[in-house]
Coordinates of C-alpha atoms in Angstrom, one line a residue:
M1 CA 62.5 42.0 114.2
R2 CA 64.0 45.0 112.3
V3 CA 67.4 46.5 112.5
G4 CA 68.3 49.7 110.7
R5 CA 67.1 50.1 107.2
C6 CA 67.5 46.7 105.9
W7 CA 66.3 43.4 107.2
S8 CA 66.3 39.7 106.5
I9 CA 65.6 36.3 108.0
A10 CA 68.3 33.6 107.9
L11 CA 67.4 30.2 109.3
A12 CA 69.6 27.2 109.9
V13 CA 70.1 24.2 107.7
G14 CA 71.5 21.6 110.2
G15 CA 74.6 23.4 111.3
L16 CA 74.6 25.9 108.5
I17 CA 73.4 29.5 109.4
A18 CA 73.6 32.3 106.8
T19 CA 75.4 35.2 108.4
G20 CA 78.0 37.6 107.3
P21 CA 81.5 38.5 108.5
D22 CA 81.9 40.3 111.9
G23 CA 81.0 44.0 111.5
A24 CA 79.9 43.7 107.9
G25 CA 76.4 44.4 106.9
A26 CA 75.1 44.4 110.5
T27 CA 72.2 46.6 109.4
C28 CA 71.2 44.4 106.6
V29 CA 70.8 40.9 107.9
V30 CA 69.4 39.7 111.2
A31 CA 70.0 36.0 112.0
Q32 CA 67.3 34.4 114.0
P33 CA 67.6 31.0 115.6
A34 CA 66.0 28.1 113.8
N35 CA 63.0 26.3 115.3
G36 CA 64.6 23.1 114.2
S37 CA 66.7 21.8 111.4
A38 CA 63.8 21.1 109.1
V39 CA 63.2 24.8 108.5
G40 CA 65.6 25.2 105.5
L41 CA 67.7 27.9 104.0
V42 CA 65.8 31.1 104.1
I43 CA 67.4 34.6 103.4
H44 CA 65.4 37.6 102.4
L45 CA 67.2 40.9 101.5
P46 CA 65.0 43.8 100.6
P47 CA 65.9 46.3 97.7
T48 CA 67.2 48.7 100.2
C49 CA 70.3 46.6 101.0
S50 CA 73.5 48.0 99.4
S51 CA 75.7 46.2 97.0
D52 CA 78.4 45.8 99.6
E53 CA 75.9 44.3 102.0
R54 CA 74.7 41.8 99.5
E55 CA 78.3 40.8 98.7
A56 CA 78.9 40.4 102.5
Y57 CA 76.1 37.9 102.7
A58 CA 76.5 36.1 99.5
V59 CA 75.4 32.4 99.5
A60 CA 77.6 29.7 98.1
G61 CA 76.0 27.5 95.4
E62 CA 77.3 24.4 97.3
A63 CA 75.2 25.6 100.4
V64 CA 72.1 25.6 98.2
I65 CA 72.8 22.1 96.9
E66 CA 73.5 21.0 100.5
A67 CA 70.1 22.2 101.7
I68 CA 68.4 20.5 98.8
A69 CA 70.3 17.2 99.5
K70 CA 68.9 17.4 103.1
E71 CA 65.4 17.8 101.7
R72 CA 65.1 21.3 103.1
R73 CA 63.3 24.2 101.4
V74 CA 65.4 27.0 99.8
D75 CA 63.8 30.4 100.0
L76 CA 66.2 33.2 98.8
V77 CA 65.2 36.8 97.9
G78 CA 67.5 39.5 96.7
V79 CA 70.7 37.5 97.4
I80 CA 73.9 36.8 95.5
I81 CA 74.7 33.2 94.8
R82 CA 78.3 32.5 94.1
G83 CA 79.5 29.3 92.5
D84 CA 77.7 26.6 90.5
L85 CA 74.5 24.8 91.4
I86 CA 75.1 21.2 90.1
F87 CA 72.2 19.0 90.6
D88 CA 74.2 16.0 89.4
R89 CA 75.8 16.0 92.9
L90 CA 72.5 14.9 94.5
A91 CA 72.2 11.2 95.3
S92 CA 70.3 9.2 92.7
E93 CA 67.5 6.8 93.5
A94 CA 65.7 4.1 91.7
A95 CA 62.6 5.6 90.1
E96 CA 60.9 2.8 88.1
G97 CA 57.7 4.0 86.5
L98 CA 58.4 7.7 87.3
N99 CA 60.8 8.4 84.5
E100 CA 60.0 7.6 80.9
D101 CA 63.7 7.3 80.2
G102 CA 64.2 4.6 82.7
G103 CA 67.2 4.5 85.0
E104 CA 67.6 6.5 88.2
Q105 CA 66.4 9.8 89.3
R106 CA 67.5 12.6 91.5
F107 CA 64.9 14.4 93.7
V108 CA 64.3 17.9 94.9
R109 CA 61.8 17.2 97.7
A110 CA 61.1 20.7 99.1
A111 CA 60.2 23.9 97.4
L112 CA 63.0 25.8 95.6
S113 CA 62.5 29.6 95.5
I114 CA 65.3 32.0 94.2
R115 CA 63.6 35.3 93.6
D116 CA 65.1 38.7 92.6
S117 CA 68.5 37.3 93.1
D118 CA 71.8 37.4 91.2
V119 CA 72.9 33.8 90.3
R120 CA 76.6 34.0 89.1
G121 CA 77.3 30.4 88.5
V122 CA 75.9 27.7 86.2
L123 CA 72.7 25.9 87.2
R124 CA 72.9 22.5 85.6
H125 CA 71.6 19.0 85.5
R126 CA 73.4 16.9 82.8
S127 CA 73.1 13.3 83.9
P128 CA 73.2 11.1 80.8
E129 CA 70.9 8.6 82.5
G130 CA 67.7 9.1 84.5
G131 CA 66.3 12.5 85.4
L132 CA 65.7 15.2 87.9
R133 CA 62.3 15.5 89.6
F134 CA 61.1 18.6 91.5
E135 CA 58.3 17.5 93.9
R136 CA 57.3 21.1 94.9
S137 CA 57.1 24.4 93.3
V138 CA 60.0 26.1 91.5
D139 CA 60.2 29.9 91.6
F140 CA 62.9 31.9 89.8
Q141 CA 60.9 35.0 89.4
G142 CA 62.9 38.2 88.8
S143 CA 66.3 36.6 89.1
R144 CA 69.2 37.1 86.8
F145 CA 71.2 34.1 85.7
R146 CA 74.6 35.1 84.4
E147 CA 75.7 31.7 83.2
E148 CA 74.1 28.7 81.5
V149 CA 70.9 27.2 82.9
D150 CA 70.4 23.5 81.9
L151 CA 67.6 21.6 83.6
S152 CA 67.0 19.2 80.7
R153 CA 65.3 15.8 81.5
S154 CA 63.6 17.4 84.5
I155 CA 60.1 16.7 85.8
F156 CA 58.3 19.6 87.5
Q157 CA 55.3 18.3 89.6
E158 CA 54.1 21.7 90.7
K159 CA 54.1 25.3 89.3
V160 CA 57.2 26.7 87.6
E161 CA 57.6 30.5 87.8
L162 CA 60.1 32.2 85.5
S163 CA 58.3 35.5 85.1
G164 CA 60.6 38.5 85.0
A165 CA 63.7 36.4 85.1
I166 CA 66.7 37.2 82.9
F167 CA 68.8 34.4 81.3
E168 CA 72.0 36.0 80.0
K169 CA 73.3 32.7 78.5
E170 CA 71.7 29.5 77.2
A171 CA 68.5 28.2 78.9
Y172 CA 67.8 24.5 78.2
F173 CA 64.8 22.6 79.3
V174 CA 65.1 19.7 76.7
R175 CA 62.7 16.8 77.2
G176 CA 61.2 18.5 80.3
R177 CA 57.9 17.6 81.8
F178 CA 55.8 20.4 83.3
I179 CA 52.9 18.8 85.2
G180 CA 51.7 22.0 86.8
E181 CA 51.3 25.4 85.3
A182 CA 54.3 27.3 84.0
A183 CA 54.8 31.0 83.5
C184 CA 57.5 33.1 81.8
R185 CA 55.7 36.5 81.6
E186 CA 58.1 39.3 80.6
T187 CA 61.0 36.8 80.9
K188 CA 64.2 37.7 78.9
F189 CA 65.9 34.7 77.4
G190 CA 69.4 34.9 76.0
P191 CA 71.2 33.5 72.9
S192 CA 69.6 30.0 72.8
T193 CA 66.4 28.7 74.5
R194 CA 65.5 25.0 74.0
F195 CA 62.4 23.2 75.1
H196 CA 62.9 20.4 72.5
R197 CA 60.5 17.4 73.0
S198 CA 59.1 18.8 76.3
T199 CA 55.5 18.3 77.5
F200 CA 53.4 21.0 79.2
Q201 CA 50.6 19.2 81.0
G202 CA 49.4 22.5 82.6
P203 CA 48.8 25.9 81.0
L204 CA 51.8 27.9 79.8
D205 CA 51.8 31.7 80.0
C206 CA 54.7 33.5 78.2
T207 CA 53.0 36.8 77.7
S208 CA 55.4 39.6 76.6
A209 CA 58.4 37.3 76.9
L210 CA 61.6 38.1 74.9
F211 CA 63.4 35.3 73.2
D212 CA 66.5 37.3 72.1
G213 CA 68.2 34.4 70.4
I214 CA 67.2 31.1 68.8
A215 CA 63.9 29.7 70.3
E216 CA 63.4 26.0 69.9
F217 CA 60.0 24.5 70.7
L218 CA 60.4 21.5 68.4
E219 CA 58.2 18.5 68.9
V220 CA 56.7 20.0 72.1
T221 CA 53.3 18.9 73.4
F222 CA 51.0 21.5 74.9
E223 CA 48.1 19.8 76.6
Q224 CA 46.5 23.0 78.0
P225 CA 46.3 26.6 76.7
A226 CA 49.6 28.3 75.8
T227 CA 50.0 32.0 75.6
F228 CA 52.7 33.9 73.7
E229 CA 50.7 37.1 73.3
R230 CA 53.0 40.1 72.6
S231 CA 56.1 38.0 72.9
R232 CA 59.1 38.8 70.7
F233 CA 61.3 36.3 68.9
G234 CA 64.6 37.9 67.8
Q235 CA 66.3 35.1 65.9
G236 CA 65.1 31.8 64.3
T237 CA 62.1 30.3 65.9
G238 CA 60.9 26.7 65.6
F239 CA 57.6 25.1 66.6
S240 CA 57.8 22.4 64.0
G241 CA 56.3 19.0 64.9
S242 CA 54.6 20.4 68.0
H243 CA 51.1 19.6 69.1
F244 CA 48.8 22.3 70.6
K245 CA 45.9 20.4 72.2
G246 CA 44.5 23.5 73.8
R247 CA 44.1 27.1 72.6
V248 CA 47.3 28.9 71.6
N249 CA 47.6 32.7 71.5
F250 CA 50.3 34.4 69.3
S251 CA 48.4 37.7 69.1
E252 CA 50.6 40.7 68.5
A253 CA 53.7 38.6 68.7
I254 CA 56.7 39.6 66.7
F255 CA 58.8 37.1 64.7
S256 CA 61.9 38.9 63.5
R257 CA 63.5 36.1 61.6
E258 CA 62.7 32.7 60.1
T259 CA 59.7 31.0 61.7
F260 CA 58.8 27.4 61.4
F261 CA 55.5 25.7 62.1
G262 CA 56.0 22.8 59.7
F263 CA 54.0 19.6 60.7
T264 CA 52.5 21.5 63.7
V265 CA 49.0 20.4 64.8
F266 CA 46.5 22.9 66.2
E267 CA 43.5 21.1 67.8
D268 CA 41.9 24.2 69.3
K269 CA 41.8 27.9 68.4
A270 CA 45.1 29.3 67.1
L271 CA 45.2 33.1 67.4
F272 CA 47.6 35.2 65.3
A273 CA 45.7 38.5 65.1
G274 CA 48.2 41.4 65.0
A275 CA 51.2 39.1 64.9
Q276 CA 54.1 40.3 62.7
F277 CA 56.2 37.9 60.7
L278 CA 59.2 40.0 59.5
G279 CA 61.0 37.0 58.0
P280 CA 60.1 33.8 56.2
A281 CA 57.2 31.9 57.8
D282 CA 56.7 28.2 57.1
F283 CA 53.4 26.5 57.9
S284 CA 54.0 23.6 55.5
N285 CA 52.1 20.4 56.5
A286 CA 50.6 22.1 59.5
E287 CA 47.1 21.1 60.5
F288 CA 44.5 23.6 61.8
K289 CA 41.5 21.6 63.1
L290 CA 39.5 24.8 63.7
P291 CA 39.3 28.0 61.5
D292 CA 42.5 30.0 61.9
D293 CA 43.0 33.8 61.7
L294 CA 46.3 34.0 59.8
E295 CA 44.9 36.6 57.6
K296 CA 44.8 38.9 60.6
A297 CA 48.6 38.7 60.9
R298 CA 51.1 40.8 59.1
F299 CA 53.5 38.8 56.8
D300 CA 56.3 40.7 55.0
R301 CA 56.3 37.9 52.6
P302 CA 53.6 35.4 51.9
P303 CA 53.8 32.4 54.3
L304 CA 54.6 28.9 52.9
L305 CA 51.4 26.8 53.1
A306 CA 52.4 23.7 51.2
Q307 CA 50.0 20.9 52.1
T308 CA 48.7 22.8 55.0
K309 CA 45.3 21.6 56.3
R310 CA 43.0 24.4 57.1
L311 CA 39.2 24.5 57.4
A312 CA 39.2 27.9 55.7
S313 CA 42.0 27.2 53.5
E314 CA 40.4 28.3 50.2
Q315 CA 39.3 31.7 51.5
S316 CA 42.6 32.3 53.4
D317 CA 44.8 31.2 50.4
D318 CA 42.8 33.6 48.2
F319 CA 43.5 36.3 50.8
F320 CA 47.3 35.8 50.7
Q321 CA 47.2 35.5 46.9
A322 CA 45.2 38.7 46.7
R323 CA 47.6 40.5 49.1
E324 CA 50.6 39.3 47.0
G325 CA 48.8 40.6 43.9
Q326 CA 48.3 44.0 45.7
Y327 CA 52.0 44.2 46.4
V328 CA 52.8 43.6 42.7
L329 CA 50.2 46.2 41.6
T330 CA 51.5 48.7 44.1
L331 CA 55.0 48.2 42.7
V332 CA 53.7 48.7 39.1
F333 CA 52.0 51.9 40.1
L334 CA 55.2 53.2 41.7
V335 CA 57.2 52.5 38.6
V336 CA 54.7 54.1 36.3
A337 CA 54.6 57.2 38.6
A338 CA 58.4 57.4 38.6
L339 CA 58.5 57.2 34.8
L340 CA 55.8 59.9 34.5
I341 CA 57.6 62.3 36.7
A342 CA 60.9 61.7 34.8
Y343 CA 59.0 62.4 31.6
L344 CA 57.6 65.7 32.9
I345 CA 61.0 66.8 34.2
K346 CA 62.4 66.1 30.7
L347 CA 59.7 68.2 29.1
K348 CA 60.6 71.2 31.2

């Protein structure tokens, strides 16, 4: 059913129905009766809804957590979410054998989808013991998160979609476990992004992602192909101690500041063609088990390759040494040319 120029579907979660105040936004949201309490919280607002209409039908963060606690799916599109989403409020259960950290776990049983929405509170799980397990897909595609997002110690059993999302503050996925595929294409990360000691069991696609602040991928295991093609890293970037078991693609990526690949293991192809390292790059003690193409990347200063294991290390090292020599030779020519021009001016 369609009313006016803007429409939506709002279904009940038990006794909760997402509707706005009387007389406000009547042309934007149409509430339809639920076909049972198991349907979930479903609100879709198309782009044609005005700011006032979205404000009128804003969803409380507590309502989202309540729906999750009742094991209902959450499917929100184009909405404003006010207040915090605190997953620590979910009841914990014994989860022996499911969580490598031991202890209890909290569960998100149904799919969680918050797309093209404005999330104005924190989204957080900070339980010091146990973890948070998402049994179905998680989709934050195109949403803006204005406050901190911390889903550390979480297990994602199905696909995680972050493409096009904007994280204005910190985004933490420390010690996370991504069993299905994960995507962060054209995602904009804020001042600090951490995936420390996480495991990606499925493929990861972060093509054209922007890591505006510090990006920490320390001691991360990538069991399937990982793609960072055309991504940009604005501050310090760390992949030290990580293990790439599948192919990794950093082609045409830009590393603006210090970059660390120390003690990183590349079991499959590691592609760096067209990548730009504008700051120091440290590959010390890294191991490439297949021939690399570092010589196809641009380094503003020679990379550190102390004790780096490379199948084509002699040829590649010669390349970097030759390029360093070319920089020195070019500088000498410039100095000589300047002196010659000064001499000719003096003769006149």
